């Protein structure tokens, strides 16, 4: 029989501290590597089937730290880091720099924007991870596939949102003035 090919599963939620993952650009089918290509980082082709990616040696697996809502992505003791004004990406030694810190925003299609915390162009802090003939950072554009990435790997589940539990309201008589209600759609969970 065929030996099992190592695969990583898609992470559908915000990765948690301690996650190990690869960053995949679905539009170009490229995975981030730590290989410099000019001011960018080169990609390597990724094959995704049934929400799993086939692992190759060329892919750079990243160790995730999450603190105060900001992420770092490390490989071999260096951190995924934007150029100061954007338009560049590298792995650098200083994981405390804001240029090595990222926030993530899930898009309606389930992909993620990765926004750099420190990079700014003329004072505008809108530099995001972009795939454009290589991985780089650039001023983000809304709903643009160049900025949409997926995570494949292992992560603890996202923490449950702390919520209040209450009784199901079956009659409007149960509503008091100023009541706070949660609308629940059974079909959508």
Short mmCIF file of N, CA and C in Angstrom, two decimals:
data_model
loop_
_atom_site.label_atom_id
_atom_site.label_comp_id
_atom_site.label_asym_id
_atom_site.label_seq_id
_atom_site.Cartn_x
_atom_site.Cartn_y
_atom_site.Cartn_z
N UNK A 1 0.81 -1.21 0.00
CA UNK A 1 0.00 0.00 0.00
C UNK A 1 0.85 1.26 0.00
N UNK A 2 0.21 2.37 -0.30
CA UNK A 2 0.90 3.66 -0.35
C UNK A 2 1.14 4.15 1.08
N UNK A 3 2.35 4.59 1.35
CA UNK A 3 2.65 5.16 2.66
C UNK A 3 1.81 6.41 2.87
N UNK A 4 1.37 6.63 4.09
CA UNK A 4 0.57 7.81 4.38
C UNK A 4 1.37 9.07 4.14
N UNK A 5 0.81 9.97 3.35
CA UNK A 5 1.46 11.25 3.08
C UNK A 5 1.11 12.19 4.23
N UNK A 6 2.11 12.85 4.84
CA UNK A 6 1.74 13.76 5.93
C UNK A 6 0.89 14.92 5.41
N UNK A 7 -0.17 15.19 6.14
CA UNK A 7 -1.08 16.27 5.76
C UNK A 7 -1.40 17.10 6.98
N UNK A 8 -1.71 18.35 6.74
CA UNK A 8 -2.15 19.25 7.81
C UNK A 8 -3.58 19.68 7.51
N UNK A 9 -4.41 19.71 8.53
CA UNK A 9 -5.80 20.08 8.36
C UNK A 9 -5.96 21.60 8.42
N UNK A 10 -6.96 22.09 7.72
CA UNK A 10 -7.29 23.51 7.73
C UNK A 10 -7.75 23.91 9.13
N UNK A 11 -7.30 25.08 9.57
CA UNK A 11 -7.75 25.64 10.85
C UNK A 11 -8.83 26.67 10.53
N UNK A 12 -10.05 26.39 10.97
CA UNK A 12 -11.19 27.24 10.59
C UNK A 12 -11.45 28.39 11.55
N UNK A 13 -10.65 28.45 12.62
CA UNK A 13 -10.86 29.49 13.64
C UNK A 13 -9.53 30.21 13.83
N UNK A 14 -9.54 31.27 14.63
CA UNK A 14 -8.30 32.01 14.87
C UNK A 14 -7.31 31.10 15.59
N UNK A 15 -6.12 30.89 15.03
CA UNK A 15 -5.15 30.02 15.69
C UNK A 15 -4.82 30.53 17.10
N UNK A 16 -4.57 29.59 17.99
CA UNK A 16 -4.30 29.95 19.38
C UNK A 16 -2.80 29.89 19.66
N UNK A 17 -2.41 30.43 20.79
CA UNK A 17 -1.01 30.42 21.22
C UNK A 17 -0.51 28.97 21.21
N UNK A 18 0.66 28.76 20.63
CA UNK A 18 1.23 27.42 20.58
C UNK A 18 0.88 26.64 19.32
N UNK A 19 0.05 27.22 18.46
CA UNK A 19 -0.30 26.54 17.21
C UNK A 19 0.95 26.36 16.34
N UNK A 20 0.92 25.33 15.50
CA UNK A 20 1.97 25.09 14.50
C UNK A 20 1.25 25.03 13.16
N UNK A 21 1.67 25.85 12.22
CA UNK A 21 0.90 25.92 10.98
C UNK A 21 1.74 26.39 9.81
N UNK A 22 1.16 26.23 8.63
CA UNK A 22 1.70 26.85 7.42
C UNK A 22 0.67 27.86 6.94
N UNK A 23 1.15 28.89 6.24
CA UNK A 23 0.28 29.92 5.67
C UNK A 23 0.16 29.65 4.17
N UNK A 24 -1.08 29.50 3.71
CA UNK A 24 -1.37 29.10 2.34
C UNK A 24 -2.17 30.19 1.65
N UNK A 25 -1.79 30.50 0.40
CA UNK A 25 -2.53 31.47 -0.41
C UNK A 25 -3.36 30.70 -1.43
N UNK A 26 -4.67 30.56 -1.17
CA UNK A 26 -5.47 29.68 -2.01
C UNK A 26 -5.54 30.08 -3.48
N UNK A 27 -5.54 31.38 -3.77
CA UNK A 27 -5.67 31.83 -5.15
C UNK A 27 -4.50 31.36 -6.01
N UNK A 28 -3.30 31.45 -5.46
CA UNK A 28 -2.10 31.04 -6.21
C UNK A 28 -1.65 29.62 -5.87
N UNK A 29 -2.29 29.01 -4.85
CA UNK A 29 -1.92 27.66 -4.38
C UNK A 29 -0.47 27.62 -3.89
N UNK A 30 -0.04 28.70 -3.24
CA UNK A 30 1.33 28.79 -2.75
C UNK A 30 1.37 28.85 -1.22
N UNK A 31 2.42 28.20 -0.67
CA UNK A 31 2.65 28.19 0.78
C UNK A 31 3.89 29.03 1.07
N UNK A 32 3.84 29.80 2.14
CA UNK A 32 4.96 30.63 2.57
C UNK A 32 6.19 29.77 2.89
N UNK A 33 7.36 30.23 2.43
CA UNK A 33 8.62 29.62 2.83
C UNK A 33 9.51 30.70 3.44
N UNK A 34 10.61 30.27 4.04
CA UNK A 34 11.55 31.22 4.64
C UNK A 34 12.64 31.61 3.66
N UNK A 35 12.49 31.22 2.39
CA UNK A 35 13.50 31.52 1.37
C UNK A 35 13.32 32.94 0.84
N UNK A 36 14.35 33.76 1.00
CA UNK A 36 14.27 35.14 0.50
C UNK A 36 14.24 35.13 -1.02
N UNK A 37 13.44 36.05 -1.57
CA UNK A 37 13.37 36.25 -3.01
C UNK A 37 13.32 37.76 -3.21
N UNK A 38 14.50 38.38 -3.32
CA UNK A 38 14.54 39.84 -3.30
C UNK A 38 14.06 40.32 -1.95
N UNK A 39 13.14 41.28 -1.95
CA UNK A 39 12.58 41.80 -0.69
C UNK A 39 11.41 40.96 -0.20
N UNK A 40 11.07 39.91 -0.94
CA UNK A 40 9.92 39.07 -0.60
C UNK A 40 10.39 37.72 -0.07
N UNK A 41 9.43 36.88 0.31
CA UNK A 41 9.69 35.48 0.63
C UNK A 41 9.05 34.63 -0.45
N UNK A 42 9.77 33.63 -0.88
CA UNK A 42 9.28 32.76 -1.94
C UNK A 42 8.17 31.86 -1.43
N UNK A 43 7.33 31.42 -2.36
CA UNK A 43 6.31 30.44 -2.04
C UNK A 43 6.69 29.10 -2.63
N UNK A 44 6.04 28.06 -2.13
CA UNK A 44 6.18 26.73 -2.71
C UNK A 44 4.79 26.18 -2.94
N UNK A 45 4.62 25.41 -3.99
CA UNK A 45 3.28 24.97 -4.35
C UNK A 45 2.68 24.07 -3.28
N UNK A 46 1.41 24.28 -3.03
CA UNK A 46 0.69 23.46 -2.06
C UNK A 46 -0.49 22.77 -2.71
N UNK A 47 -0.73 21.52 -2.31
CA UNK A 47 -1.87 20.77 -2.82
C UNK A 47 -2.86 20.57 -1.69
N UNK A 48 -4.07 21.10 -1.88
CA UNK A 48 -5.11 20.98 -0.86
C UNK A 48 -6.22 20.09 -1.40
N UNK A 49 -6.57 19.09 -0.61
CA UNK A 49 -7.70 18.21 -0.94
C UNK A 49 -8.50 17.99 0.33
N UNK A 50 -9.80 18.17 0.23
CA UNK A 50 -10.70 17.94 1.36
C UNK A 50 -10.24 18.67 2.62
N UNK A 51 -9.89 19.94 2.47
CA UNK A 51 -9.48 20.79 3.60
C UNK A 51 -8.22 20.29 4.31
N UNK A 52 -7.37 19.57 3.57
CA UNK A 52 -6.06 19.17 4.12
C UNK A 52 -5.00 19.51 3.08
N UNK A 53 -3.82 19.93 3.57
CA UNK A 53 -2.72 20.25 2.67
C UNK A 53 -1.65 19.18 2.80
N UNK A 54 -1.09 18.80 1.65
CA UNK A 54 -0.02 17.81 1.64
C UNK A 54 1.28 18.52 2.03
N UNK A 55 1.95 18.00 3.06
CA UNK A 55 3.17 18.63 3.58
C UNK A 55 4.36 18.30 2.69
N UNK A 56 5.16 19.32 2.36
CA UNK A 56 6.43 19.09 1.67
C UNK A 56 7.54 19.74 2.49
N UNK A 57 8.77 19.29 2.24
CA UNK A 57 9.92 19.83 2.98
C UNK A 57 10.13 21.31 2.71
N UNK A 58 9.66 21.79 1.56
CA UNK A 58 9.90 23.19 1.20
C UNK A 58 9.06 24.17 2.02
N UNK A 59 7.96 23.67 2.58
CA UNK A 59 7.06 24.55 3.34
C UNK A 59 7.70 24.93 4.67
N UNK A 60 7.50 26.17 5.08
CA UNK A 60 8.00 26.62 6.37
C UNK A 60 6.88 26.52 7.40
N UNK A 61 7.08 25.64 8.39
CA UNK A 61 6.10 25.48 9.46
C UNK A 61 6.38 26.53 10.52
N UNK A 62 5.35 27.24 10.88
CA UNK A 62 5.48 28.38 11.79
C UNK A 62 4.95 28.04 13.17
N UNK A 63 5.67 28.50 14.20
CA UNK A 63 5.21 28.39 15.58
C UNK A 63 4.55 29.71 15.95
N UNK A 64 3.34 29.60 16.46
CA UNK A 64 2.52 30.78 16.71
C UNK A 64 2.57 31.16 18.18
N UNK A 65 2.81 32.45 18.44
CA UNK A 65 2.55 32.97 19.78
C UNK A 65 1.45 34.02 19.63
N UNK A 66 0.61 34.08 20.66
CA UNK A 66 -0.51 35.03 20.67
C UNK A 66 -0.49 35.70 22.04
N UNK A 67 -0.31 37.01 22.04
CA UNK A 67 -0.31 37.78 23.29
C UNK A 67 -0.98 39.12 23.02
N UNK A 68 -1.91 39.48 23.88
CA UNK A 68 -2.63 40.76 23.75
C UNK A 68 -3.25 40.93 22.36
N UNK A 69 -3.74 39.83 21.81
CA UNK A 69 -4.42 39.91 20.51
C UNK A 69 -3.48 40.02 19.33
N UNK A 70 -2.16 39.95 19.58
CA UNK A 70 -1.19 40.08 18.50
C UNK A 70 -0.43 38.77 18.34
N UNK A 71 -0.19 38.42 17.08
CA UNK A 71 0.47 37.17 16.75
C UNK A 71 1.92 37.40 16.35
N UNK A 72 2.77 36.41 16.65
CA UNK A 72 4.05 36.29 15.95
C UNK A 72 4.08 34.90 15.34
N UNK A 73 4.80 34.79 14.21
CA UNK A 73 4.95 33.55 13.47
C UNK A 73 6.45 33.29 13.35
N UNK A 74 6.94 32.26 14.05
CA UNK A 74 8.38 32.03 14.12
C UNK A 74 8.77 30.74 13.41
N UNK A 75 9.97 30.76 12.84
CA UNK A 75 10.58 29.57 12.25
C UNK A 75 12.08 29.67 12.51
N UNK A 76 12.65 28.59 13.04
CA UNK A 76 14.10 28.55 13.31
C UNK A 76 14.56 29.76 14.12
N UNK A 77 13.76 30.16 15.10
CA UNK A 77 14.15 31.24 15.99
C UNK A 77 14.06 32.63 15.40
N UNK A 78 13.50 32.74 14.20
CA UNK A 78 13.31 34.06 13.58
C UNK A 78 11.83 34.27 13.34
N UNK A 79 11.47 35.53 13.16
CA UNK A 79 10.05 35.92 13.14
C UNK A 79 9.66 36.54 11.81
N UNK A 80 8.47 36.16 11.35
CA UNK A 80 7.93 36.72 10.11
C UNK A 80 7.75 38.23 10.33
N UNK A 81 8.44 39.03 9.53
CA UNK A 81 8.59 40.46 9.80
C UNK A 81 8.39 41.26 8.52
N UNK A 82 7.58 42.31 8.62
CA UNK A 82 7.36 43.20 7.47
C UNK A 82 8.49 44.22 7.38
N UNK A 83 8.76 44.67 6.16
CA UNK A 83 9.59 45.86 5.98
C UNK A 83 8.87 47.04 6.63
N UNK A 84 9.64 48.04 7.05
CA UNK A 84 9.09 49.13 7.85
C UNK A 84 7.96 49.89 7.17
N UNK A 85 8.05 50.07 5.86
CA UNK A 85 7.00 50.80 5.13
C UNK A 85 6.17 49.85 4.28
N UNK A 86 6.25 48.55 4.58
CA UNK A 86 5.56 47.56 3.75
C UNK A 86 6.41 47.22 2.53
N UNK A 87 5.81 46.52 1.57
CA UNK A 87 6.50 46.10 0.33
C UNK A 87 7.75 45.28 0.63
N UNK A 88 7.69 44.46 1.67
CA UNK A 88 8.81 43.58 1.96
C UNK A 88 8.49 42.67 3.12
N UNK A 89 9.10 41.47 3.11
CA UNK A 89 8.84 40.46 4.12
C UNK A 89 10.09 39.62 4.29
N UNK A 90 10.41 39.33 5.55
CA UNK A 90 11.60 38.51 5.83
C UNK A 90 11.39 37.79 7.16
N UNK A 91 12.35 36.96 7.52
CA UNK A 91 12.40 36.42 8.88
C UNK A 91 13.54 37.14 9.59
N UNK A 92 13.22 37.77 10.72
CA UNK A 92 14.20 38.58 11.45
C UNK A 92 14.28 38.11 12.91
N UNK A 93 15.37 38.51 13.56
CA UNK A 93 15.67 38.03 14.92
C UNK A 93 14.75 38.60 15.99
N UNK A 94 14.27 39.83 15.80
CA UNK A 94 13.60 40.54 16.89
C UNK A 94 12.10 40.27 16.91
N UNK A 95 11.69 39.36 17.78
CA UNK A 95 10.27 39.03 17.89
C UNK A 95 9.49 40.04 18.70
N UNK A 96 10.18 41.02 19.32
CA UNK A 96 9.48 42.03 20.11
C UNK A 96 9.10 43.24 19.27
N UNK A 97 9.66 43.35 18.08
CA UNK A 97 9.36 44.48 17.20
C UNK A 97 7.91 44.41 16.73
N UNK A 98 7.26 45.58 16.64
CA UNK A 98 5.89 45.62 16.09
C UNK A 98 5.87 45.16 14.64
N UNK A 99 7.01 45.22 13.96
CA UNK A 99 7.07 44.76 12.56
C UNK A 99 6.97 43.24 12.48
N UNK A 100 7.18 42.56 13.64
CA UNK A 100 7.07 41.10 13.70
C UNK A 100 5.73 40.67 14.29
N UNK A 101 4.85 41.65 14.54
CA UNK A 101 3.55 41.34 15.16
C UNK A 101 2.43 41.56 14.14
N UNK A 102 1.42 40.72 14.25
CA UNK A 102 0.33 40.69 13.27
C UNK A 102 -0.99 40.56 14.01
N UNK A 103 -2.02 41.11 13.40
CA UNK A 103 -3.39 40.81 13.83
C UNK A 103 -4.06 40.13 12.65
N UNK A 104 -5.08 39.34 12.94
CA UNK A 104 -5.76 38.63 11.85
C UNK A 104 -7.23 38.98 11.85
N UNK A 105 -7.81 38.99 10.66
CA UNK A 105 -9.23 39.31 10.49
C UNK A 105 -9.84 38.27 9.56
N UNK A 106 -10.83 37.54 10.06
CA UNK A 106 -11.46 36.55 9.19
C UNK A 106 -12.40 37.23 8.21
N UNK A 107 -12.34 36.81 6.96
CA UNK A 107 -13.19 37.35 5.90
C UNK A 107 -14.45 36.50 5.79
N UNK A 108 -15.44 37.03 5.08
CA UNK A 108 -16.73 36.33 5.00
C UNK A 108 -16.60 34.96 4.33
N UNK A 109 -15.58 34.77 3.49
CA UNK A 109 -15.40 33.47 2.83
C UNK A 109 -14.54 32.50 3.65
N UNK A 110 -14.20 32.91 4.88
CA UNK A 110 -13.45 32.01 5.76
C UNK A 110 -11.94 32.18 5.67
N UNK A 111 -11.46 32.96 4.70
CA UNK A 111 -10.02 33.22 4.61
C UNK A 111 -9.65 34.30 5.63
N UNK A 112 -8.35 34.57 5.73
CA UNK A 112 -7.86 35.52 6.74
C UNK A 112 -7.01 36.60 6.11
N UNK A 113 -7.19 37.82 6.59
CA UNK A 113 -6.25 38.91 6.34
C UNK A 113 -5.27 38.93 7.51
N UNK A 114 -3.99 39.10 7.22
CA UNK A 114 -2.97 39.23 8.25
C UNK A 114 -2.43 40.65 8.18
N UNK A 115 -2.76 41.45 9.17
CA UNK A 115 -2.38 42.86 9.20
C UNK A 115 -1.14 43.04 10.05
N UNK A 116 -0.13 43.72 9.52
CA UNK A 116 1.08 43.96 10.30
C UNK A 116 0.84 45.11 11.28
N UNK A 117 1.33 44.95 12.51
CA UNK A 117 1.08 45.95 13.55
C UNK A 117 1.95 47.19 13.34
N UNK A 118 3.24 47.00 13.00
CA UNK A 118 4.16 48.13 13.00
C UNK A 118 4.39 48.81 11.66
N UNK A 119 4.22 48.07 10.58
CA UNK A 119 4.54 48.64 9.26
C UNK A 119 3.57 49.76 8.91
N UNK A 120 4.12 50.84 8.41
CA UNK A 120 3.23 51.92 7.96
C UNK A 120 3.87 52.65 6.80
N UNK A 121 3.01 53.09 5.91
CA UNK A 121 3.44 53.84 4.74
C UNK A 121 2.94 55.26 4.91
N UNK A 122 3.86 56.21 5.10
CA UNK A 122 3.50 57.61 5.36
C UNK A 122 2.50 57.73 6.52
N UNK A 123 2.72 56.92 7.57
CA UNK A 123 1.88 57.01 8.76
C UNK A 123 0.58 56.24 8.70
N UNK A 124 0.32 55.56 7.58
CA UNK A 124 -0.90 54.76 7.46
C UNK A 124 -0.57 53.31 7.79
N UNK A 125 -1.15 52.83 8.89
CA UNK A 125 -0.86 51.46 9.36
C UNK A 125 -1.86 50.49 8.73
N UNK A 126 -1.65 50.18 7.46
CA UNK A 126 -2.61 49.31 6.76
C UNK A 126 -1.88 48.23 5.96
N UNK A 127 -0.65 47.90 6.37
CA UNK A 127 0.13 46.94 5.61
C UNK A 127 -0.30 45.51 5.97
N UNK A 128 -0.61 44.75 4.95
CA UNK A 128 -1.12 43.39 5.16
C UNK A 128 -0.27 42.41 4.36
N UNK A 129 -0.26 41.17 4.82
CA UNK A 129 0.40 40.11 4.06
C UNK A 129 -0.28 40.00 2.69
N UNK A 130 0.54 39.92 1.66
CA UNK A 130 0.02 39.85 0.30
C UNK A 130 0.82 38.81 -0.47
N UNK A 131 0.16 38.10 -1.38
CA UNK A 131 0.90 37.26 -2.31
C UNK A 131 0.86 37.92 -3.68
N UNK A 132 2.05 38.30 -4.16
CA UNK A 132 2.16 38.94 -5.46
C UNK A 132 3.52 38.53 -6.00
N UNK A 133 3.55 37.43 -6.75
CA UNK A 133 4.82 36.83 -7.23
C UNK A 133 5.79 36.62 -6.06
N UNK A 134 5.24 36.23 -4.95
CA UNK A 134 6.01 36.05 -3.72
C UNK A 134 5.21 36.65 -2.57
N UNK A 135 5.62 36.31 -1.34
CA UNK A 135 4.93 36.82 -0.16
C UNK A 135 5.56 38.15 0.26
N UNK A 136 4.73 39.16 0.47
CA UNK A 136 5.21 40.49 0.82
C UNK A 136 4.15 41.16 1.69
N UNK A 137 4.33 42.45 1.95
CA UNK A 137 3.29 43.24 2.61
C UNK A 137 2.97 44.43 1.72
N UNK A 138 1.71 44.86 1.80
CA UNK A 138 1.28 45.95 0.94
C UNK A 138 0.01 46.55 1.56
N UNK A 139 -0.28 47.79 1.18
CA UNK A 139 -1.49 48.45 1.68
C UNK A 139 -2.73 47.63 1.33
N UNK A 140 -3.50 47.28 2.34
CA UNK A 140 -4.58 46.31 2.16
C UNK A 140 -5.71 46.90 1.31
N UNK A 141 -6.34 46.04 0.55
CA UNK A 141 -7.53 46.40 -0.22
C UNK A 141 -8.65 45.46 0.22
N UNK A 142 -9.85 46.00 0.28
CA UNK A 142 -11.00 45.22 0.76
C UNK A 142 -11.35 44.10 -0.21
N UNK A 143 -11.65 42.95 0.36
CA UNK A 143 -12.15 41.80 -0.40
C UNK A 143 -11.30 41.54 -1.65
N UNK A 144 -10.00 41.46 -1.48
CA UNK A 144 -9.07 41.26 -2.59
C UNK A 144 -8.32 39.96 -2.35
N UNK A 145 -8.36 39.06 -3.33
CA UNK A 145 -7.83 37.71 -3.12
C UNK A 145 -6.32 37.69 -2.87
N UNK A 146 -5.61 38.75 -3.25
CA UNK A 146 -4.16 38.80 -3.02
C UNK A 146 -3.83 38.78 -1.53
N UNK A 147 -4.79 39.20 -0.69
CA UNK A 147 -4.56 39.32 0.76
C UNK A 147 -5.23 38.21 1.56
N UNK A 148 -5.84 37.25 0.87
CA UNK A 148 -6.63 36.22 1.55
C UNK A 148 -5.82 34.94 1.71
N UNK A 149 -5.64 34.53 2.98
CA UNK A 149 -4.82 33.37 3.29
C UNK A 149 -5.61 32.37 4.12
N UNK A 150 -5.09 31.13 4.13
CA UNK A 150 -5.64 30.07 4.98
C UNK A 150 -4.52 29.52 5.84
N UNK A 151 -4.90 28.97 6.99
CA UNK A 151 -3.95 28.33 7.90
C UNK A 151 -4.19 26.82 7.89
N UNK A 152 -3.11 26.07 7.80
CA UNK A 152 -3.19 24.61 7.90
C UNK A 152 -2.22 24.17 8.97
N UNK A 153 -2.69 23.33 9.91
CA UNK A 153 -1.80 22.88 10.96
C UNK A 153 -2.58 22.41 12.15
N UNK A 154 -1.98 22.59 13.33
CA UNK A 154 -2.61 22.16 14.57
C UNK A 154 -2.70 23.36 15.50
N UNK A 155 -3.84 23.46 16.15
CA UNK A 155 -4.06 24.53 17.12
C UNK A 155 -5.08 24.04 18.13
N UNK A 156 -4.91 24.50 19.36
CA UNK A 156 -5.98 24.28 20.33
C UNK A 156 -7.23 24.96 19.79
N UNK A 157 -8.40 24.48 20.22
CA UNK A 157 -9.62 25.14 19.76
C UNK A 157 -9.69 26.57 20.27
N UNK A 158 -10.42 27.39 19.55
CA UNK A 158 -10.63 28.76 20.01
C UNK A 158 -11.42 28.71 21.31
N UNK A 159 -11.10 29.61 22.25
CA UNK A 159 -11.85 29.59 23.51
C UNK A 159 -13.31 29.92 23.27
N UNK A 160 -14.17 29.31 24.07
CA UNK A 160 -15.60 29.61 23.96
C UNK A 160 -15.81 31.07 24.34
N UNK A 161 -16.67 31.73 23.57
CA UNK A 161 -17.01 33.11 23.94
C UNK A 161 -17.79 33.05 25.25
N UNK A 162 -17.39 33.86 26.24
CA UNK A 162 -18.19 33.84 27.47
C UNK A 162 -19.56 34.43 27.16
N UNK A 163 -20.60 33.68 27.43
CA UNK A 163 -21.94 34.16 27.13
C UNK A 163 -22.84 33.90 28.32
N UNK A 164 -23.93 34.61 28.35
CA UNK A 164 -24.88 34.38 29.42
C UNK A 164 -25.90 33.37 28.93
N UNK A 165 -26.31 32.50 29.82
CA UNK A 165 -27.37 31.58 29.43
C UNK A 165 -28.67 32.13 29.99
N UNK A 166 -29.71 31.91 29.25
CA UNK A 166 -31.01 32.41 29.69
C UNK A 166 -32.10 31.46 29.25
N UNK A 167 -33.30 31.75 29.65
CA UNK A 167 -34.42 30.91 29.28
C UNK A 167 -34.91 31.28 27.89
N UNK A 168 -35.39 30.28 27.18
CA UNK A 168 -35.95 30.51 25.86
C UNK A 168 -37.25 31.30 26.02
N UNK A 169 -37.36 32.38 25.28
CA UNK A 169 -38.57 33.20 25.38
C UNK A 169 -39.59 32.65 24.38
N UNK A 170 -40.73 32.26 24.90
CA UNK A 170 -41.76 31.67 24.06
C UNK A 170 -42.96 32.61 23.91
N UNK A 171 -42.99 33.66 24.70
CA UNK A 171 -44.12 34.59 24.62
C UNK A 171 -43.59 36.01 24.83
N UNK A 172 -44.16 36.95 24.12
CA UNK A 172 -43.72 38.34 24.26
C UNK A 172 -44.00 38.87 25.66
N UNK A 173 -44.94 38.23 26.39
CA UNK A 173 -45.24 38.66 27.76
C UNK A 173 -44.01 38.51 28.65
N UNK A 174 -43.05 37.61 28.24
CA UNK A 174 -41.87 37.39 29.08
C UNK A 174 -40.86 38.52 28.95
N UNK A 175 -41.02 39.35 27.91
CA UNK A 175 -40.06 40.44 27.71
C UNK A 175 -40.44 41.62 28.60
N UNK A 176 -39.45 42.08 29.35
CA UNK A 176 -39.69 43.26 30.17
C UNK A 176 -39.04 44.44 29.49
N UNK A 177 -39.42 45.62 29.87
CA UNK A 177 -38.86 46.83 29.27
C UNK A 177 -37.34 46.84 29.50
N UNK A 178 -36.57 47.04 28.44
CA UNK A 178 -35.12 47.09 28.58
C UNK A 178 -34.45 45.73 28.61
N UNK A 179 -35.20 44.67 28.34
CA UNK A 179 -34.61 43.33 28.37
C UNK A 179 -33.57 43.18 27.25
N UNK A 180 -32.55 42.41 27.52
CA UNK A 180 -31.55 42.08 26.50
C UNK A 180 -31.81 40.66 26.04
N UNK A 181 -31.94 40.49 24.75
CA UNK A 181 -32.23 39.13 24.25
C UNK A 181 -31.20 38.75 23.20
N UNK A 182 -30.97 37.47 23.08
CA UNK A 182 -30.12 36.95 22.03
C UNK A 182 -31.01 36.24 21.04
N UNK A 183 -30.86 36.58 19.78
CA UNK A 183 -31.65 35.92 18.74
C UNK A 183 -30.90 34.67 18.32
N UNK A 184 -31.54 33.53 18.39
CA UNK A 184 -30.88 32.26 18.08
C UNK A 184 -31.61 31.64 16.90
N UNK A 185 -30.86 31.27 15.87
CA UNK A 185 -31.45 30.61 14.73
C UNK A 185 -31.04 29.16 14.77
N UNK A 186 -31.94 28.24 15.09
CA UNK A 186 -31.56 26.83 15.22
C UNK A 186 -30.90 26.27 13.96
N UNK A 187 -31.31 26.76 12.79
CA UNK A 187 -30.74 26.22 11.56
C UNK A 187 -29.31 26.66 11.36
N UNK A 188 -28.92 27.77 11.98
CA UNK A 188 -27.55 28.27 11.79
C UNK A 188 -26.69 28.05 13.02
N UNK A 189 -27.23 27.45 14.07
CA UNK A 189 -26.45 27.25 15.29
C UNK A 189 -26.28 28.54 16.02
#
